[in-house]
Tab-separated table of N, CA and C in Angstrom:
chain	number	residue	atom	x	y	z
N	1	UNK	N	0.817	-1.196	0.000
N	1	UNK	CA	0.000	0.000	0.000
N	1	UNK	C	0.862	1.262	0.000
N	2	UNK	N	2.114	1.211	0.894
N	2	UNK	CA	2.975	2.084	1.027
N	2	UNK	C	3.489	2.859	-0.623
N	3	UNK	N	3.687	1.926	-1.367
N	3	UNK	CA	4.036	1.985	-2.686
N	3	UNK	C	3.029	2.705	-3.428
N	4	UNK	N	2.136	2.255	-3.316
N	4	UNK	CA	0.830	2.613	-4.590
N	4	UNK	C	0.482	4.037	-4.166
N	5	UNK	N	0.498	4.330	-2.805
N	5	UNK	CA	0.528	5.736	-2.073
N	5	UNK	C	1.313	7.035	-2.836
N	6	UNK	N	2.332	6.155	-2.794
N	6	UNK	CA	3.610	7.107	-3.177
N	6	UNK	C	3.400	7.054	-4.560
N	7	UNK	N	3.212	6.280	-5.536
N	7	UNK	CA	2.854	6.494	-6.831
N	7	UNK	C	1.610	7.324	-6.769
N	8	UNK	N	0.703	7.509	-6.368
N	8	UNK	CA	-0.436	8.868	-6.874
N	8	UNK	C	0.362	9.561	-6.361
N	9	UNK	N	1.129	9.960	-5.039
N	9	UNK	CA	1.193	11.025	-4.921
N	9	UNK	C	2.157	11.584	-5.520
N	10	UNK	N	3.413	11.332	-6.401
N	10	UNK	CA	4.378	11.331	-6.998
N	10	UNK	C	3.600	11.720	-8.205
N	11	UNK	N	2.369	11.325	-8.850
N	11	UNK	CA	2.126	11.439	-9.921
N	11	UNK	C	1.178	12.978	-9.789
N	12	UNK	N	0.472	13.332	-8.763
N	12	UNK	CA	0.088	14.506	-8.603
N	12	UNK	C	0.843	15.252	-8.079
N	13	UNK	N	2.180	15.034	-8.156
N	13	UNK	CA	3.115	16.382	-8.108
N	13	UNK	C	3.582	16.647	-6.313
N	14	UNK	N	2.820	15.518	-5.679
N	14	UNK	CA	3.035	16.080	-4.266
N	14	UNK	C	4.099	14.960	-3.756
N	15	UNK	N	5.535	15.547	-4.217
N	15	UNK	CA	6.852	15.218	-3.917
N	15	UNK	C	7.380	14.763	-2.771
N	16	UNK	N	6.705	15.218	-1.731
N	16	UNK	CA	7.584	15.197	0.010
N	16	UNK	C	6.794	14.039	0.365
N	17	UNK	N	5.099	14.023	-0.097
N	17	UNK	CA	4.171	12.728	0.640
N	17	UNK	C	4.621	11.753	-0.281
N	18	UNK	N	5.036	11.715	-1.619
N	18	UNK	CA	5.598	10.549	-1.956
N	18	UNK	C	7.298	9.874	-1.353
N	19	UNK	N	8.346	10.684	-1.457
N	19	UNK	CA	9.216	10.470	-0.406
N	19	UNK	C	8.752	9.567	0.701
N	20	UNK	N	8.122	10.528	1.383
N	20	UNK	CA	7.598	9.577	2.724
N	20	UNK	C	6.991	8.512	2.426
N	21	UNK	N	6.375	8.250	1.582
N	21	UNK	CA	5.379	6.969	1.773
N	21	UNK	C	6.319	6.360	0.887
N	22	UNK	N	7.303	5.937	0.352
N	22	UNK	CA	8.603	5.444	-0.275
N	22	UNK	C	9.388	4.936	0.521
N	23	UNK	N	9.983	5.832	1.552
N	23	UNK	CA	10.526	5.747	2.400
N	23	UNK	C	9.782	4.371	3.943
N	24	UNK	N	8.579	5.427	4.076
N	24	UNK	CA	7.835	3.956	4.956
N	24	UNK	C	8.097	2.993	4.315
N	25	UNK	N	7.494	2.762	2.985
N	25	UNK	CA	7.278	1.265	2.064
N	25	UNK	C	8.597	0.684	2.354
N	26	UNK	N	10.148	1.475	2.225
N	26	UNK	CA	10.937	0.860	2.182
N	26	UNK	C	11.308	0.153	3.213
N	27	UNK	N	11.393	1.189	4.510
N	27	UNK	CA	11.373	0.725	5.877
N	27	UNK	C	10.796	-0.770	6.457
N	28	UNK	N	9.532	-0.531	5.886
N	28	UNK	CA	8.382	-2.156	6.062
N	28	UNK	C	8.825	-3.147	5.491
N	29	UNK	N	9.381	-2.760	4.061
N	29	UNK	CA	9.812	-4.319	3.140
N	29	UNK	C	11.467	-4.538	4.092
N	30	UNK	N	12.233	-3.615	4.388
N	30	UNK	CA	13.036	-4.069	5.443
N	30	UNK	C	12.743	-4.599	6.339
N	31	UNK	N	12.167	-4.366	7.279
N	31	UNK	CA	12.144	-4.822	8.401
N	31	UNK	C	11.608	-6.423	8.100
N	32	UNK	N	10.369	-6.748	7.077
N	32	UNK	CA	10.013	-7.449	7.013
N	32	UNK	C	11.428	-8.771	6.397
N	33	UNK	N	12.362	-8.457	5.667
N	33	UNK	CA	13.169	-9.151	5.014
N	33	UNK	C	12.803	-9.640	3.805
N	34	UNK	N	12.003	-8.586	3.428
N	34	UNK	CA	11.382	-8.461	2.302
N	34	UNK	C	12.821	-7.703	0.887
N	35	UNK	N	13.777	-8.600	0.422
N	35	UNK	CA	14.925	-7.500	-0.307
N	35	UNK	C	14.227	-7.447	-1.313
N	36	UNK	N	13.588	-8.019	-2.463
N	36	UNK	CA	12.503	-7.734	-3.423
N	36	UNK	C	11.557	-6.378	-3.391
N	37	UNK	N	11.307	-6.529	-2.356
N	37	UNK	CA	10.179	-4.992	-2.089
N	37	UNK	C	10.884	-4.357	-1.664
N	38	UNK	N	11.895	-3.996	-0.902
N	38	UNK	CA	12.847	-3.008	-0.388
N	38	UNK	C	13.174	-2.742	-1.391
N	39	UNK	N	14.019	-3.667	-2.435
N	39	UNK	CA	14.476	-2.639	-3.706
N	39	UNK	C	13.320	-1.832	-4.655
N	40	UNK	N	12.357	-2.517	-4.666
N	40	UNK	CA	11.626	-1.739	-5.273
N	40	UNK	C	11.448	-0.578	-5.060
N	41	UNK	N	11.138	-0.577	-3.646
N	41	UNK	CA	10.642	1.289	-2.859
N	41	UNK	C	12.149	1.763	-3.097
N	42	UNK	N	13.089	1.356	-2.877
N	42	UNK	CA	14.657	2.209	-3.445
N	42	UNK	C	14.349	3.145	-4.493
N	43	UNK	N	14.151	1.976	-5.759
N	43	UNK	CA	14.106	2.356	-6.672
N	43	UNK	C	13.098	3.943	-7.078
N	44	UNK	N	11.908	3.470	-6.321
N	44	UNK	CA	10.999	4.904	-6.110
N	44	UNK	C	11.968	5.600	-5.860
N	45	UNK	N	12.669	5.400	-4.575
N	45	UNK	CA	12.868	6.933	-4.319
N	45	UNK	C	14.379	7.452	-4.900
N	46	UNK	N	15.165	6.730	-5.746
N	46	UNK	CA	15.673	6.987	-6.914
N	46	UNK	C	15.590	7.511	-7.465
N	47	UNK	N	14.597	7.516	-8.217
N	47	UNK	CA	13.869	7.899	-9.562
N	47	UNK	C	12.960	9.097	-9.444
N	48	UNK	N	12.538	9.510	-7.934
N	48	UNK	CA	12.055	10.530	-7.716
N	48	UNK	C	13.526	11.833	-7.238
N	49	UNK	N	14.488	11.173	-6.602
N	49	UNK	CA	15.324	12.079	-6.422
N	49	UNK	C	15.977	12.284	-7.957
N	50	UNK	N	16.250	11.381	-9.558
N	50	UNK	CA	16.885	11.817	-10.648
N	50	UNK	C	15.859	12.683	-11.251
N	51	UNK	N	14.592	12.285	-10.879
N	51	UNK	CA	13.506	13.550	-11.762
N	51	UNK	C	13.797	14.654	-10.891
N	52	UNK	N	13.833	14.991	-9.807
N	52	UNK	CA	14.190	16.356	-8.846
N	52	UNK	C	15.563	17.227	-9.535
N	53	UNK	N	16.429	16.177	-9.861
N	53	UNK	CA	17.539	16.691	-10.438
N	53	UNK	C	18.674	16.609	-9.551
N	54	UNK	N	17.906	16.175	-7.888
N	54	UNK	CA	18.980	15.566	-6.986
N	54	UNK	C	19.976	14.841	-7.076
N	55	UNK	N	21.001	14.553	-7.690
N	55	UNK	CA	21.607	13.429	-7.655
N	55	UNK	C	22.237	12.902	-6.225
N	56	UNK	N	22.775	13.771	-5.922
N	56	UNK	CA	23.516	13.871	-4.765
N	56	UNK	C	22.805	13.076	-3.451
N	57	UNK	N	21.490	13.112	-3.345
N	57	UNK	CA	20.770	12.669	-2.266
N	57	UNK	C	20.369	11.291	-2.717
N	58	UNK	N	20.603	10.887	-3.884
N	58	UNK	CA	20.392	9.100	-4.385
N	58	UNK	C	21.398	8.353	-4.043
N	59	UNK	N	22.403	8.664	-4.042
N	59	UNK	CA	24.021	8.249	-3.675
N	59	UNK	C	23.893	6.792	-2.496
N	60	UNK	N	23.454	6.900	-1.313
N	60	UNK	CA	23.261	5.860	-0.643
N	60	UNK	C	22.233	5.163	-0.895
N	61	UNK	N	21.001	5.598	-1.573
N	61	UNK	CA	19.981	4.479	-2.153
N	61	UNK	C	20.332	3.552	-3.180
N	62	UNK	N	21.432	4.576	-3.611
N	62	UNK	CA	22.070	3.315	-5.369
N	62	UNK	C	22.797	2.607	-4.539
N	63	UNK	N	23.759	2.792	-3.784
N	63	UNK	CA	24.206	1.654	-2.820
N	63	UNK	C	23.564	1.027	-2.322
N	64	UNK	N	22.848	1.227	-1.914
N	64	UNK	CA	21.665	0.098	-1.245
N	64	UNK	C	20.715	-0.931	-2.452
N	65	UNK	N	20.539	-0.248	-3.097
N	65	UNK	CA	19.944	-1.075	-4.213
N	65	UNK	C	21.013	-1.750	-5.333
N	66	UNK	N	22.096	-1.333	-5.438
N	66	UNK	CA	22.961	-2.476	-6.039
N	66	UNK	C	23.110	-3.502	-5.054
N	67	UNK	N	23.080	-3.294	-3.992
N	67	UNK	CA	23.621	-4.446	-2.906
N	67	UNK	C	22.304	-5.577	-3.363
N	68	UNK	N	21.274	-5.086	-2.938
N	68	UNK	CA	19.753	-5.921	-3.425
N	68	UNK	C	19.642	-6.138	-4.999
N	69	UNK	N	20.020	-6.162	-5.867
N	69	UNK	CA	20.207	-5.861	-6.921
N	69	UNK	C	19.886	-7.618	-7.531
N	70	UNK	N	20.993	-8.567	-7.287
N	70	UNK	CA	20.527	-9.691	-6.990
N	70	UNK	C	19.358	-10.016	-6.393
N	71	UNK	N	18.939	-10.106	-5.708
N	71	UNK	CA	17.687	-10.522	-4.824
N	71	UNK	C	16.334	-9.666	-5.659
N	72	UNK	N	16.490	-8.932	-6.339
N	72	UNK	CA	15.279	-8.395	-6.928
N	72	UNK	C	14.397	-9.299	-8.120
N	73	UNK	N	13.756	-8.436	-8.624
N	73	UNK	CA	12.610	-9.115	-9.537
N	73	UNK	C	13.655	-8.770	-11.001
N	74	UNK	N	13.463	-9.170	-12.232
N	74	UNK	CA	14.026	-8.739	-13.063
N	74	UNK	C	13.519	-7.564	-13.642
N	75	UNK	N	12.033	-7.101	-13.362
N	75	UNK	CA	11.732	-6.105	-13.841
N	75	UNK	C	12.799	-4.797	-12.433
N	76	UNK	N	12.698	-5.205	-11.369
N	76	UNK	CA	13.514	-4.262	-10.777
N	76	UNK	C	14.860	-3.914	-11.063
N	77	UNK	N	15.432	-5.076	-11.421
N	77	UNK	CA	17.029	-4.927	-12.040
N	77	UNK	C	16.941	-3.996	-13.667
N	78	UNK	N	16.475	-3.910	-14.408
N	78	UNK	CA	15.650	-3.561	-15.378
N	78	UNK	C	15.902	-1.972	-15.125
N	79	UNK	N	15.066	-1.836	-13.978
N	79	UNK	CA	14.768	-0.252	-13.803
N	79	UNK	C	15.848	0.464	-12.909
N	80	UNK	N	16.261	-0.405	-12.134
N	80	UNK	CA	17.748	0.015	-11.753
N	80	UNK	C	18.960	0.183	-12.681
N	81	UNK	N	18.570	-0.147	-13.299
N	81	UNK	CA	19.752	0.047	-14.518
N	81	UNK	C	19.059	1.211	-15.494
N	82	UNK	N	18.288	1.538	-15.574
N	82	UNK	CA	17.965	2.279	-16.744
N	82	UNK	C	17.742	3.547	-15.314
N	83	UNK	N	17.879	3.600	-14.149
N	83	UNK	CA	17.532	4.820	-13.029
N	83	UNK	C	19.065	5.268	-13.035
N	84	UNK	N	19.918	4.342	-13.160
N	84	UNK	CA	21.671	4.835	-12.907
N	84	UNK	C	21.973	5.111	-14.993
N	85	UNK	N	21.345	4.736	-15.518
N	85	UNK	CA	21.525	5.687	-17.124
N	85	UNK	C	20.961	6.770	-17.168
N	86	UNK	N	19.805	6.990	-16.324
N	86	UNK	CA	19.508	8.719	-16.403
N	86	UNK	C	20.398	9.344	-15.235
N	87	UNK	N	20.950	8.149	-14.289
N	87	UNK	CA	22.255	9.439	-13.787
N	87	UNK	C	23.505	9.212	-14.148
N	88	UNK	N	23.884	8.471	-14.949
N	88	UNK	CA	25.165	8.793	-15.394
N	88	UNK	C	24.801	9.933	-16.763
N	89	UNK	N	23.473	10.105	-17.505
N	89	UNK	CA	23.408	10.893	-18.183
N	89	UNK	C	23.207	12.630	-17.969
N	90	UNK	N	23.181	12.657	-16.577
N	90	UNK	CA	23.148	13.644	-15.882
N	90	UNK	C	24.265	14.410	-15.693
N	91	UNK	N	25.268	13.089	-15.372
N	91	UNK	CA	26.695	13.463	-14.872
N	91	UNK	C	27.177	13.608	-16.132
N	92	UNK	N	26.580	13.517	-17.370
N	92	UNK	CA	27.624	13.510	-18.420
N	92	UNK	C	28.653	12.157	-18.878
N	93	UNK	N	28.181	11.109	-18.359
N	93	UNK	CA	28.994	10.134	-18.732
N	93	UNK	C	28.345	9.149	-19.743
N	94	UNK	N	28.170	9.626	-20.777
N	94	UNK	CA	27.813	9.239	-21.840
N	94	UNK	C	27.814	7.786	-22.320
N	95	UNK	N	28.964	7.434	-22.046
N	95	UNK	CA	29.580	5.702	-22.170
N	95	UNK	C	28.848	4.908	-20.958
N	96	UNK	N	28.863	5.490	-19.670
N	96	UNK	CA	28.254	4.789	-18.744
N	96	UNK	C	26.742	4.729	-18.877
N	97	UNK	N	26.282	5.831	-19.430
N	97	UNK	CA	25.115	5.623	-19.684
N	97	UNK	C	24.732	4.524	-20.635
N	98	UNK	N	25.032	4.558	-21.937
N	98	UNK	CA	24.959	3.690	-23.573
N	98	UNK	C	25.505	1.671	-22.485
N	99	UNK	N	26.367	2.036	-21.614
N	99	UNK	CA	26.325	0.101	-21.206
N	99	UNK	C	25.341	0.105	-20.296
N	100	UNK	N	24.795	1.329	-19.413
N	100	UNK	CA	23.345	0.341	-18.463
N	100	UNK	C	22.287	0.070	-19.054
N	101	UNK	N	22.137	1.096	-20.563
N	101	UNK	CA	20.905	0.774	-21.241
N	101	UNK	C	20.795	-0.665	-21.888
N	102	UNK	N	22.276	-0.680	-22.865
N	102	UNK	CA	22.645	-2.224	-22.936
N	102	UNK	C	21.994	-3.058	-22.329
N	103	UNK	N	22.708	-2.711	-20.650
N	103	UNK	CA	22.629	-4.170	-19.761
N	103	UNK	C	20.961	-4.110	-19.718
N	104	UNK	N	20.165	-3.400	-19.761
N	104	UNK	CA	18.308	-3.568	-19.926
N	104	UNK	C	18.475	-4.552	-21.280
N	105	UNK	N	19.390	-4.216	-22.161
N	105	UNK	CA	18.904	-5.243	-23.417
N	105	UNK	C	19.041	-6.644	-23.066
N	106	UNK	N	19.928	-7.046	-22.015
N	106	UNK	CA	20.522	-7.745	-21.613
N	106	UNK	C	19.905	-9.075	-20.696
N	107	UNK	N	18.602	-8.074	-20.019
N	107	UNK	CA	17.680	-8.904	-19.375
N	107	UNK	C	16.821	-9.635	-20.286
N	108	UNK	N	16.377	-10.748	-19.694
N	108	UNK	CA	15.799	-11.345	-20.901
N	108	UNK	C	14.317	-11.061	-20.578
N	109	UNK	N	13.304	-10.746	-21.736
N	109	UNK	CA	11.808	-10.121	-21.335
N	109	UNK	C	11.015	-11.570	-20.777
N	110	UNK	N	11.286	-12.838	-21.268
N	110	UNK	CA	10.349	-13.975	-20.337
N	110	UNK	C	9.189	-13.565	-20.830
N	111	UNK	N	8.463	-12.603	-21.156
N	111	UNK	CA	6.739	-12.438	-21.157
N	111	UNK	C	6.692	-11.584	-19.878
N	112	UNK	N	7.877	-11.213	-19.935
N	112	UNK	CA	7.073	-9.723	-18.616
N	112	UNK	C	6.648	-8.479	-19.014
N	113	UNK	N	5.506	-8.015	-18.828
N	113	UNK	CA	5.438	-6.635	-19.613
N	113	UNK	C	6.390	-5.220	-19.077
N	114	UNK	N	6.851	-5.204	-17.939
N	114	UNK	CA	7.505	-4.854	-17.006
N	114	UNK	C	8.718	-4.888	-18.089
N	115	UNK	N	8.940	-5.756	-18.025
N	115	UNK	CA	11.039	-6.116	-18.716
N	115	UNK	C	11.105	-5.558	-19.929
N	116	UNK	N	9.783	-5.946	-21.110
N	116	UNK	CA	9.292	-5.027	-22.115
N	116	UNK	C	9.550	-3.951	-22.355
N	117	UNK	N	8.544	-3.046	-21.094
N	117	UNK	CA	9.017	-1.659	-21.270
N	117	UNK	C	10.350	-1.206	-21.219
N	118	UNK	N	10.585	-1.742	-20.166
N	118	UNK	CA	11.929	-1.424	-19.987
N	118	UNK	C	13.284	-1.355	-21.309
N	119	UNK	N	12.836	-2.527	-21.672
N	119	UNK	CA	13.739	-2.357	-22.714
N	119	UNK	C	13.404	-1.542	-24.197
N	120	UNK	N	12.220	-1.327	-24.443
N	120	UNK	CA	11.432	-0.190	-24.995
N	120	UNK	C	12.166	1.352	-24.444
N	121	UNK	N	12.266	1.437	-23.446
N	121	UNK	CA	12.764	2.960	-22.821
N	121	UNK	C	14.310	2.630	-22.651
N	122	UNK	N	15.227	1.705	-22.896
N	122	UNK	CA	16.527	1.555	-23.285
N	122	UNK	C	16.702	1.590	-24.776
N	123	UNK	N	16.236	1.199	-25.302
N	123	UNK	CA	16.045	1.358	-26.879
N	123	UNK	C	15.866	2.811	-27.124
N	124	UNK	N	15.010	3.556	-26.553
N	124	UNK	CA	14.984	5.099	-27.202
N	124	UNK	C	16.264	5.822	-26.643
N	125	UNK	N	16.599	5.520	-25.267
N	125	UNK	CA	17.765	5.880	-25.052
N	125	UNK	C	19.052	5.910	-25.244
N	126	UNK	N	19.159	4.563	-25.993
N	126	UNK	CA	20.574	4.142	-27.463
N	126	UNK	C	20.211	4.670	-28.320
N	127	UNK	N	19.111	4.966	-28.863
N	127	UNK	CA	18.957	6.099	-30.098
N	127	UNK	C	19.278	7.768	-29.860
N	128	UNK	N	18.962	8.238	-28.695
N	128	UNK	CA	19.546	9.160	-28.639
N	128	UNK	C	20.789	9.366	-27.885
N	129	UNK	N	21.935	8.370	-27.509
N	129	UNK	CA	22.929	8.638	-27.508
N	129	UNK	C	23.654	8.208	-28.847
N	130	UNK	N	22.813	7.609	-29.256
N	130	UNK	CA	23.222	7.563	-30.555
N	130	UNK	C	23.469	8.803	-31.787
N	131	UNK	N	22.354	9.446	-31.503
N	131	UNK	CA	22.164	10.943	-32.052
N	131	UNK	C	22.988	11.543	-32.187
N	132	UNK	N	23.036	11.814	-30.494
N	132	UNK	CA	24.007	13.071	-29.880
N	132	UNK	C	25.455	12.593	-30.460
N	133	UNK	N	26.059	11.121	-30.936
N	133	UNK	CA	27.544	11.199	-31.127
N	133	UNK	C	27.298	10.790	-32.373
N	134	UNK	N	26.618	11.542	-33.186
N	134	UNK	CA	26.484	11.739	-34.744
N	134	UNK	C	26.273	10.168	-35.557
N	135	UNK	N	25.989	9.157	-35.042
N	135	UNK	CA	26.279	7.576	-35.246
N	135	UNK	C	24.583	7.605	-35.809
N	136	UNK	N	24.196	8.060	-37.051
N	136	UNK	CA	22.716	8.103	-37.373
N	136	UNK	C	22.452	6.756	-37.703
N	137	UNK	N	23.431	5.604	-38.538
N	137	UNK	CA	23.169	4.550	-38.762
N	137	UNK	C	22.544	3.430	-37.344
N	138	UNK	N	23.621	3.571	-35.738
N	138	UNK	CA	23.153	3.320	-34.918
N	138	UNK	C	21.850	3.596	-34.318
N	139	UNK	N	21.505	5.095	-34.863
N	139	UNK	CA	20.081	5.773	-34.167
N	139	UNK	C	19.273	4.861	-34.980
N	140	UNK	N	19.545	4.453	-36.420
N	140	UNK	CA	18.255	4.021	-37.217
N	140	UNK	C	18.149	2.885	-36.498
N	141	UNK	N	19.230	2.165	-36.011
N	141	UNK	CA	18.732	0.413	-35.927
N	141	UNK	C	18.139	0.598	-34.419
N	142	UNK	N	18.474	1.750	-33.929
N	142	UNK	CA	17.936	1.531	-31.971
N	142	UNK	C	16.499	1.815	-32.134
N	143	UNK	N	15.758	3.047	-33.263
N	143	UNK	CA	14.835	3.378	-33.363
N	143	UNK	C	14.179	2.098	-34.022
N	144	UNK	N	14.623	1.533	-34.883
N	144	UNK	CA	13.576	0.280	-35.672
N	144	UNK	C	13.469	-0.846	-34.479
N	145	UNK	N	14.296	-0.962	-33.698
N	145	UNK	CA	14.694	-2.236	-32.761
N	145	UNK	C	13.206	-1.569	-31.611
N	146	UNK	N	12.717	-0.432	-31.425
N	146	UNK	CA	12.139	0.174	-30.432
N	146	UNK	C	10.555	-0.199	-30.889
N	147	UNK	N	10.698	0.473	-32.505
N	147	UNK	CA	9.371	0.230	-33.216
N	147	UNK	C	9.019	-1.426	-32.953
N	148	UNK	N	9.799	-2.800	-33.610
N	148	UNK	CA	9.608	-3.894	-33.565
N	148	UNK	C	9.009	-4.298	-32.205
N	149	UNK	N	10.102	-3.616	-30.827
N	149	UNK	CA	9.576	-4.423	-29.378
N	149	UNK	C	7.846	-3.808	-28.861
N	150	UNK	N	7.823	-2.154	-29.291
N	150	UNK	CA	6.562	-1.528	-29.119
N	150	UNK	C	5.245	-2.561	-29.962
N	151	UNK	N	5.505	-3.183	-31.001
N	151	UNK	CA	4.483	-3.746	-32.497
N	151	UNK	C	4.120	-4.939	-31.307
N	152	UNK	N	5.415	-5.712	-30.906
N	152	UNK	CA	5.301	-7.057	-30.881
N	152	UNK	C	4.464	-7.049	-29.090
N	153	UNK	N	4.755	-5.800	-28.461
N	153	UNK	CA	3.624	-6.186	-26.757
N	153	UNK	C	3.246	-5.000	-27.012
N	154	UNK	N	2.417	-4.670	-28.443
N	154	UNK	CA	0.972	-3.916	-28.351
N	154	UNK	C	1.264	-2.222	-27.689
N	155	UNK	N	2.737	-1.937	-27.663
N	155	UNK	CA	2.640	-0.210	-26.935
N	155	UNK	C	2.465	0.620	-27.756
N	156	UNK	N	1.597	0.731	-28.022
N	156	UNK	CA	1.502	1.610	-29.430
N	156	UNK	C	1.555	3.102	-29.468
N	157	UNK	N	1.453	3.633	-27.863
N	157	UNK	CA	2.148	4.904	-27.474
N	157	UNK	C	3.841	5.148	-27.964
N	158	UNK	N	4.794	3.832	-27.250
N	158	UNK	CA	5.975	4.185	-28.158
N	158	UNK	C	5.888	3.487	-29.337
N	159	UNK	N	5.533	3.322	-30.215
N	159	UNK	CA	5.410	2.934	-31.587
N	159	UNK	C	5.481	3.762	-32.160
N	160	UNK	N	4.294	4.312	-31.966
N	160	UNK	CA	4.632	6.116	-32.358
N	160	UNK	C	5.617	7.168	-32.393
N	161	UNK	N	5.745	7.086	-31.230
N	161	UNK	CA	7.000	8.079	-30.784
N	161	UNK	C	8.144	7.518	-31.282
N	162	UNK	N	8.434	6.630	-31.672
N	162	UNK	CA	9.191	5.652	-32.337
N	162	UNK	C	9.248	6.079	-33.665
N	163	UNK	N	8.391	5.906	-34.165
N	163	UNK	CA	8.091	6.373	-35.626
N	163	UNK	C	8.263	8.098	-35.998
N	164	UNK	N	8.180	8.672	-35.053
N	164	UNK	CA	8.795	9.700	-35.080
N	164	UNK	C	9.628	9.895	-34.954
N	165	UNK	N	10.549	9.597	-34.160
N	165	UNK	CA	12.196	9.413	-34.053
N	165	UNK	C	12.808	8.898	-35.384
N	166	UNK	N	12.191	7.792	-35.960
N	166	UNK	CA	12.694	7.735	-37.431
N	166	UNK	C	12.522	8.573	-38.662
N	167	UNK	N	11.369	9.341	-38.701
N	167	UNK	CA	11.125	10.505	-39.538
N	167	UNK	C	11.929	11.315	-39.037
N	168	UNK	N	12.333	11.623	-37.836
N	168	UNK	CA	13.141	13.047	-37.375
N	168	UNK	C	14.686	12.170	-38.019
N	169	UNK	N	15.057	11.661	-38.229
N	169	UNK	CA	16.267	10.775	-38.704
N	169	UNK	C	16.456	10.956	-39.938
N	170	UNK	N	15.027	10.843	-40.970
N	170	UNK	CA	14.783	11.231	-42.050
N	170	UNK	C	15.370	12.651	-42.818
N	171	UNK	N	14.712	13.526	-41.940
N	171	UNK	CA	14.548	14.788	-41.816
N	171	UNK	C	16.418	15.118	-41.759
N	172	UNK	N	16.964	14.909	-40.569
N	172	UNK	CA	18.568	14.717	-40.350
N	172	UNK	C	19.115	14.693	-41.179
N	173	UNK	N	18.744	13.663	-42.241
N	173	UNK	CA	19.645	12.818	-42.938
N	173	UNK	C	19.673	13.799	-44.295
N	174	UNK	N	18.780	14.576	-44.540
N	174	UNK	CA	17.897	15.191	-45.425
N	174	UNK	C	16.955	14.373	-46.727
């Protein structure tokens, strides 16, 4: 419950009650010896401190959640890896970013829709580091590789956006 809390309230913008109810969630799946759900609520509050622009205050949660990192779900390993590519893309480390997205390619999807996305939102993210270091041939195959995984589990939100990324490639290319 702690979790689902913190997701509305994270999603209506009210930042500090999601923290907290992240923070409880995490506390509970600890205590309980719960490392599966502990990493998960990590991961919340990860991902709420890289959207803040905090980096600095994630620092002991990424430690804590690599440690659990093993013990998680694969969709959590998934999102831990693609939460430390939007902060190494923060920090500017371009290369570190382009291998955690990788390592999302890396997980295998099983039929999870979870692992799916994930690798759907690593895919757009090799296309645009792909971009940015002028490698348009790489952008085309990350963008078609994005379109194919969006076709094949029905996301037809990034399909789209997908398909736009390849017209904007178009456009690039002239």
């Amino acid at each position: 419950l702690g979790l689902w809390t913190g997701i509305q309230a994270a999603r209506a913008g009210r930042r500090e009650e999601a923290h907290a109810a992240y923070e409880a969630a995490r506390q509970a799946f600890a205590a309980a010896g719960d490392a599966a759900g502990e990493l998960k609520a990590l991961l919340r509050l990860i991902n709420l401190g890289l959207y803040e622009g905090d980096r600095g205050s994630v620092g002991p949660a990424f430690v804590r959640a690599l440690a659990l990192a093993p013990l998680g779900r694969p969709e959590d390993q998934a999102d831990l890896l693609l939460a430390r590519t939007q902060a190494a893309d923060q920090a500017g480390d371009i290369q570190l970013a382009a291998e955690c997205a990788e390592g999302v390619l890396a997980i295998p999807i099983d039929g999870e829709v979870e692992v799916a996305s994930g690798h759907v939102v690593a895919l757009m993210n090799l296309y645009t580091l792909a971009l940015h270091r002028g490698d348009l041939g790489g952008a085309h195959a990350w963008a078609a590789a994005t379109v194919a995984v969006s076709e094949a589990w029905g996301f037809e939100p990034y399909r789209v956006f997908a398909t736009f990324l390849l017209a904007h490639l178009h456009l690039v290319e002239g």
